[in-house]
CSV table of C-alpha atoms and ligand atoms in Angstrom, one decimal:
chain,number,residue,atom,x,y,z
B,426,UNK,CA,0.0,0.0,0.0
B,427,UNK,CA,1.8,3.3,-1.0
B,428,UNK,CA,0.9,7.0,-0.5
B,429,UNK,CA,0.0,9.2,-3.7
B,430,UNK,CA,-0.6,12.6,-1.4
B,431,UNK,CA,-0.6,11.3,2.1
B,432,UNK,CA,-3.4,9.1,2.6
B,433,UNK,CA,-2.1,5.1,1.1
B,434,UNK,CA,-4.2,3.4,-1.3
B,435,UNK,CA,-4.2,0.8,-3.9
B,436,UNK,CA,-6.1,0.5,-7.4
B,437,UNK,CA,-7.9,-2.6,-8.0
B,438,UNK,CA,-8.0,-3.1,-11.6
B,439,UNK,CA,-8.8,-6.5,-13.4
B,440,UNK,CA,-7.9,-8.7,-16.5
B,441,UNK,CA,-12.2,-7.7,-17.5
B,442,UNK,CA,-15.6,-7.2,-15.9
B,443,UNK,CA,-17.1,-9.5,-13.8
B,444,UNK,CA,-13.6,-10.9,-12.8
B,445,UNK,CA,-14.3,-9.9,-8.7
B,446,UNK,CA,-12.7,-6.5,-8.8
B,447,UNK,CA,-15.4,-5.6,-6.1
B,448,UNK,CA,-15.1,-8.4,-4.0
B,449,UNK,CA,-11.2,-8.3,-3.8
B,450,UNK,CA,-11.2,-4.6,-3.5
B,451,UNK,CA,-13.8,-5.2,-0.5
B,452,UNK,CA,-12.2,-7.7,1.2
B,453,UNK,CA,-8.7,-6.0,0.9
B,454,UNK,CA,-11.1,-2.5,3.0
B,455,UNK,CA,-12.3,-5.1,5.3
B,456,UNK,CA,-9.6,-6.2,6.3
B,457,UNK,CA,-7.8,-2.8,6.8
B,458,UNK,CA,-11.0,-2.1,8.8
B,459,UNK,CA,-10.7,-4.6,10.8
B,460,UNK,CA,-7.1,-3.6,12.1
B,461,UNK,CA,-8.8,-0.3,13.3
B,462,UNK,CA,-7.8,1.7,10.0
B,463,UNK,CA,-10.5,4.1,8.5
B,464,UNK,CA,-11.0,3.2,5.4
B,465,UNK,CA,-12.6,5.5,2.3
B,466,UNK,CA,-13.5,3.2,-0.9
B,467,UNK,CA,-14.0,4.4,-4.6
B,468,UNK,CA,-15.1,3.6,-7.8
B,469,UNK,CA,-14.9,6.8,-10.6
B,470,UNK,CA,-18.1,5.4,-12.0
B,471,UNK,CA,-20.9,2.4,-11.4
B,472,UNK,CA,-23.0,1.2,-14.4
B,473,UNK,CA,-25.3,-0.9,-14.8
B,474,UNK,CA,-28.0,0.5,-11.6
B,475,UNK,CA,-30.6,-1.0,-13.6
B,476,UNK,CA,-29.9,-4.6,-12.8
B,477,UNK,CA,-30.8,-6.5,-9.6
B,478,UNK,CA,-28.2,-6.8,-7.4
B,479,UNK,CA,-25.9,-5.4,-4.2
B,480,UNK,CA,-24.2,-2.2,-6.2
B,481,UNK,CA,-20.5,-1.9,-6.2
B,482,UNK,CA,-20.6,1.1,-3.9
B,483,UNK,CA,-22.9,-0.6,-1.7
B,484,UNK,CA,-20.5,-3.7,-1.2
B,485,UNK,CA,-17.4,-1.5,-0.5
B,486,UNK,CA,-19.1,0.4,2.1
B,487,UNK,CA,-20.7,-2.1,3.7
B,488,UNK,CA,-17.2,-3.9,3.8
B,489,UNK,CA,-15.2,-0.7,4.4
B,490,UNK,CA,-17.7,0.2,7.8
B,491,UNK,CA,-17.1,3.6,5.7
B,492,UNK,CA,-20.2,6.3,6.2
B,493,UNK,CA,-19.6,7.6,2.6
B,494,UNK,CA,-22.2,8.3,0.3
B,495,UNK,CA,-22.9,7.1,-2.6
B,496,UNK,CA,-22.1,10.1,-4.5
B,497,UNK,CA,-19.0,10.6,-2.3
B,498,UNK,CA,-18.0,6.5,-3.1
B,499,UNK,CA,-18.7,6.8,-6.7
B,500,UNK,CA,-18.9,10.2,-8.3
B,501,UNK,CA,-20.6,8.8,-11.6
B,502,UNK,CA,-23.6,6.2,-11.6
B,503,UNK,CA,-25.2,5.1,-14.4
B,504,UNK,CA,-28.1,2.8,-15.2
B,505,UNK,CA,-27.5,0.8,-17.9
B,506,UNK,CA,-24.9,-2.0,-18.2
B,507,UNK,CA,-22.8,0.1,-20.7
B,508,UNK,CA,-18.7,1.0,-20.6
B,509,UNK,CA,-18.8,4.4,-18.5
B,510,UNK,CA,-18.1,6.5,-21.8
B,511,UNK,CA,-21.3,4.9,-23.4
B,512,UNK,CA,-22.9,5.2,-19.9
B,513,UNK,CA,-22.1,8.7,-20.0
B,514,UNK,CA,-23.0,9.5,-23.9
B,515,UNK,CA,-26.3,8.1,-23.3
B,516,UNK,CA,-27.1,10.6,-20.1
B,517,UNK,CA,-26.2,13.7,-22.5
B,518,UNK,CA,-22.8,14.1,-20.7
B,519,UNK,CA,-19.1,13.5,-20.4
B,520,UNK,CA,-17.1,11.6,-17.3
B,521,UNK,CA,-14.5,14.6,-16.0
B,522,UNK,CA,-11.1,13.9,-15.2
B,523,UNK,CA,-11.0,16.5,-12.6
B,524,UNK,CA,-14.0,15.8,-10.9
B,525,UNK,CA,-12.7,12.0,-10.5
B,526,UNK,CA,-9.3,13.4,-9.2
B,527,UNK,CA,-11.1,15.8,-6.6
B,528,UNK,CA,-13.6,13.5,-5.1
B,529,UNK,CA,-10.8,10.7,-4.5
B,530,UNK,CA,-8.7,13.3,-3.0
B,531,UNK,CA,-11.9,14.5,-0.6
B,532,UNK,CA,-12.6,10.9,0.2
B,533,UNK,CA,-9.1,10.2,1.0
B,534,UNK,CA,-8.7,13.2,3.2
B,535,UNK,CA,-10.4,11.8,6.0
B,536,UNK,CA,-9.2,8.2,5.7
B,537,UNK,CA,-6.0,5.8,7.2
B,538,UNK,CA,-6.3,4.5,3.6
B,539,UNK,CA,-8.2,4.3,0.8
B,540,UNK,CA,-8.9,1.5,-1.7
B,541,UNK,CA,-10.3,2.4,-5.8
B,542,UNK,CA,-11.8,0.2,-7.6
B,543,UNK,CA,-11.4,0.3,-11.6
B,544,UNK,CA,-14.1,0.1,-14.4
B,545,UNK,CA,-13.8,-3.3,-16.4
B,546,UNK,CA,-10.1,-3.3,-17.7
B,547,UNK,CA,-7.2,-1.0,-17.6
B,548,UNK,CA,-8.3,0.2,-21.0
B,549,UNK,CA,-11.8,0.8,-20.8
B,550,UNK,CA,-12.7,4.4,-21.4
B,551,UNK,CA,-14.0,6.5,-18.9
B,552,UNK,CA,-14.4,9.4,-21.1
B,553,UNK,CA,-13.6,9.3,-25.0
B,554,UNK,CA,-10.1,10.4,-24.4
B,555,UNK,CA,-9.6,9.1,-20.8
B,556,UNK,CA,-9.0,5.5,-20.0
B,557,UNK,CA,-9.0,4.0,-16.3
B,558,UNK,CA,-5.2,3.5,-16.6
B,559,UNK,CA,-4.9,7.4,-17.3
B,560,UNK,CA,-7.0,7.4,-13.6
B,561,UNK,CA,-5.1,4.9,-12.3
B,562,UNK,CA,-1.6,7.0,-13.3
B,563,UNK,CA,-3.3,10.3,-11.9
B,564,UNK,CA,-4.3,8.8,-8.4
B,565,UNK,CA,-1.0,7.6,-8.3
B,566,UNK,CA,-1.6,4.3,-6.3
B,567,UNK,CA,-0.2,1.1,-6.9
B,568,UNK,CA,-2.5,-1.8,-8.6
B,569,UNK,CA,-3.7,-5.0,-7.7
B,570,UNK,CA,-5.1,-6.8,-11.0
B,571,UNK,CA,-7.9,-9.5,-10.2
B,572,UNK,CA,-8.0,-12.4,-12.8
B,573,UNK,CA,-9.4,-15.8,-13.2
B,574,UNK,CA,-7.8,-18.5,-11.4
B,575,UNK,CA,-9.1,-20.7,-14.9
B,576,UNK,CA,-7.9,-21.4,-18.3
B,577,UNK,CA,-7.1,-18.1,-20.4
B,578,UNK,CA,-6.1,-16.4,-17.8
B,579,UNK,CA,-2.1,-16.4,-18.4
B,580,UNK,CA,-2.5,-14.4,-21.4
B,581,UNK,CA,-5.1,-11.7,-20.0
B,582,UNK,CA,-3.5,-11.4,-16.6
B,583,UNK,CA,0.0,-10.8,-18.5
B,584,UNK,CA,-1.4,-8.4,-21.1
B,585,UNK,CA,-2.6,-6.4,-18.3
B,586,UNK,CA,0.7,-7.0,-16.5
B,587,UNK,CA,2.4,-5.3,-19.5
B,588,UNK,CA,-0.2,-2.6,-20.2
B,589,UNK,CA,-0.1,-1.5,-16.1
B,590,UNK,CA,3.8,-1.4,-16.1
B,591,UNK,CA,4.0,0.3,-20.0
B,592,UNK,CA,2.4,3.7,-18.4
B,593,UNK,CA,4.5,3.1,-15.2
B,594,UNK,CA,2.2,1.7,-12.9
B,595,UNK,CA,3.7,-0.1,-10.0
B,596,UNK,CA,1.4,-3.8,-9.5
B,597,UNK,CA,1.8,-4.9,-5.7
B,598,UNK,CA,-0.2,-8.1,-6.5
B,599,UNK,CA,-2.2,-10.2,-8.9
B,600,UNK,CA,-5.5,-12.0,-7.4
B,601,UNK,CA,-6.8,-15.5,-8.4
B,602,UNK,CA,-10.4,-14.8,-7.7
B,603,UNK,CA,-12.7,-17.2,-6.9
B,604,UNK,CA,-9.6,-19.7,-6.0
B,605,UNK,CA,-11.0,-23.1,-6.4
B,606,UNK,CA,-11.5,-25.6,-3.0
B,607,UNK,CA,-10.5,-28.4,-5.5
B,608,UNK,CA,-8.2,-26.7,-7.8
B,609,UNK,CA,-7.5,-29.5,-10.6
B,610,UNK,CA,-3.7,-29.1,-12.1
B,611,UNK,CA,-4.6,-25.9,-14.3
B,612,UNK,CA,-5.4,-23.4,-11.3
B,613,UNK,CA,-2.0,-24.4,-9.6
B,614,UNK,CA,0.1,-24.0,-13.0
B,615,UNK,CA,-2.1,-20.8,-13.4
B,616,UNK,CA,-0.5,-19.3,-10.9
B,617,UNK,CA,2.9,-20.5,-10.8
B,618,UNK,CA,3.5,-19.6,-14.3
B,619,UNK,CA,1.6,-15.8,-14.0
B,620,UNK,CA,4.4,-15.3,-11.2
B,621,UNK,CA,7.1,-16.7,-12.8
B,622,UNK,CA,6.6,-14.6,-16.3
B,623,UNK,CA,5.2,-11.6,-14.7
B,624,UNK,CA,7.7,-11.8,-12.3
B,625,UNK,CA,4.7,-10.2,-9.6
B,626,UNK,CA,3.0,-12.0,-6.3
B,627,UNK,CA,-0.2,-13.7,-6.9
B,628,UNK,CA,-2.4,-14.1,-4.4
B,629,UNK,CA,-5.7,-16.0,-3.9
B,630,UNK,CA,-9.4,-14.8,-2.9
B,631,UNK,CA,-11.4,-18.1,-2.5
B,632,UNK,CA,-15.2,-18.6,-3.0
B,633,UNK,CA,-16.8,-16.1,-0.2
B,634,UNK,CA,-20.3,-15.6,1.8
B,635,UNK,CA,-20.6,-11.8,0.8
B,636,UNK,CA,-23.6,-11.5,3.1
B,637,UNK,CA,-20.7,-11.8,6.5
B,638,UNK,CA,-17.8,-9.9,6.2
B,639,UNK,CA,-16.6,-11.7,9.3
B,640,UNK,CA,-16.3,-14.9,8.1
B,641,UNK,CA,-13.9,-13.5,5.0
B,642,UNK,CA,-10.1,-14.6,5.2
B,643,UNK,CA,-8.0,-11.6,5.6
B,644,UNK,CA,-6.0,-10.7,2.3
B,645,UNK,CA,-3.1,-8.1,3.4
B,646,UNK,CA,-1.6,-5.6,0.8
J,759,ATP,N1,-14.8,-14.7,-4.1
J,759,ATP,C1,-16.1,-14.6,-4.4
J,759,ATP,N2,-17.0,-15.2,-3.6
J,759,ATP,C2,-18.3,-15.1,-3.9
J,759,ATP,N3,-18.8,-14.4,-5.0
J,759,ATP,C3,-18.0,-13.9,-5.8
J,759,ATP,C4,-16.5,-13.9,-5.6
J,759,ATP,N4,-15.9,-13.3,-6.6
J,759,ATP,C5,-16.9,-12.8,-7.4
J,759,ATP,N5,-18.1,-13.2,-7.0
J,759,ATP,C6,-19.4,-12.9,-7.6
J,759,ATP,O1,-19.2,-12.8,-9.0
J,759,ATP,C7,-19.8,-11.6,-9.6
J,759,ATP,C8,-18.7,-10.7,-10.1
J,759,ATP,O2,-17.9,-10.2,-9.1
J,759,ATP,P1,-17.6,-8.6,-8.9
J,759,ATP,O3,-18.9,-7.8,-8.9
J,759,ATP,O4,-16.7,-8.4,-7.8
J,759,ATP,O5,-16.8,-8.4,-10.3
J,759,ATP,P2,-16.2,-7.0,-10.9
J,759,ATP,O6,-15.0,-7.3,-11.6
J,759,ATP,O7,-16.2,-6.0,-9.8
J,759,ATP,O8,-17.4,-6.6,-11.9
J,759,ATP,P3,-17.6,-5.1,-12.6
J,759,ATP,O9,-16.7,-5.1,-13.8
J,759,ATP,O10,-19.1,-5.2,-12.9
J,759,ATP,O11,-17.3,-4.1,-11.5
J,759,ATP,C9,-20.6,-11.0,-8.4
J,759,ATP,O12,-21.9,-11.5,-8.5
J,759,ATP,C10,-19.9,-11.5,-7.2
J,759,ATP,O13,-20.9,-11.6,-6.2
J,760,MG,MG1,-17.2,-4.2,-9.6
């Protein structure tokens, strides 16, 4: 965990959507909140209000014990299921750098440490010319990239490996999310080999009841 402008943080990014990028990044505030810490979450923008479901802002404050709002955790929400630049196009406006940059800066003002969660991929626009590794590079905190613990994800997790270090980001870890209970021969081999050739520490998230916070293993960053 390193500190852009005081406050440490990390970035959790993943290899796609629907990897666990909210689950990881919540289990990662949970456990800072559970060693005392304060912890502010964020997330530039949420799409996809429309469907059923826990929102992403809703898990990370619930896991956080943070009193943010939602407009405080994620400056941007949008209803459809859309990348946040489509999101955005279709509500007649445009996703602002500087807004993003200010309200992680006011949420991390108050906060031991804060934990961001990304939008898809590291290349999914947030605005037409803004991408989440252009965020990711502004906030200045170091990445964790979330990936499949299953078949394919060698390639994506090491694509995203070379994308996140090409701009200069620092990655502290990869995570293997859900991590089988019987892992066959792949999952193992998965995770050798994306630390051996992307020369990073992988760690593992395994199958969780989101509902109990308590009952989640601790994951330290
Ligand atoms: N370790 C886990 N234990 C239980 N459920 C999980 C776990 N990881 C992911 N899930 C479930 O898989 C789905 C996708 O996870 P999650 O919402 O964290 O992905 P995401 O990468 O944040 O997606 P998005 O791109 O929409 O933000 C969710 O329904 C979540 O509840
Ligand atoms: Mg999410």
């Amino acid at each position: 965990m390193a500190a852009a402008e005081g406050t440490p943080g990390v970035f959790v990014t993943g290899t796609s959507t629907e990897v666990g990028k909210t689950v990881v990044a919540a289990v990662i505030a949970r456990t800072l909140a559970a060693e005392g810490k304060r912890v502010a979450v964020f997330k530039p923008a949420v799409t996809g209000l429309e469907e059923e479901g826990e929102t992403d802002h809703a898990l990370l404050r619930r896991a956080s014990g943070s009193n943010q709002s939602d407009e405080e955790i994620a400056p941007y929400r949008y209803g459809p299921p859309a990348s946040p630049h489509l999101a955005a196009a279709l509500a007649a406006e445009e996703i602002d750098p500087e807004r993003l940059h200010q309200a992680a800066r006011e949420a991390a003002a108050d906060a031991d440490a804060i934990v961001c969660e990304g939008v898809g991929g590291l290349l999914v626009p947030l605005s037409p010319t803004y991408l989440v590794r252009d965020l990711a590079v502004d906030l200045g905190y170091p990445l964790i990239v979330v990936a499949s613990p299953s078949l394919g994800t060698i390639n994506h997790t090491l694509l995203t490996l070379e994308s996140a270090r090409g701009a200069g980001l620092e990655v502290t870890a990869v995570v293997l999310n859900p991590w089988p209970d019987e892992p066959s021969e792949i999952e193992p081999d998965n995770r050798e080999t994306i630390a051996r050739l992307g020369e990073v520490r992988v760690e593992t998230v395994p199958q969780l009841n989101l509902s109990d916070p308590s009952s989640w293993p601790p994951l330290q960053i």
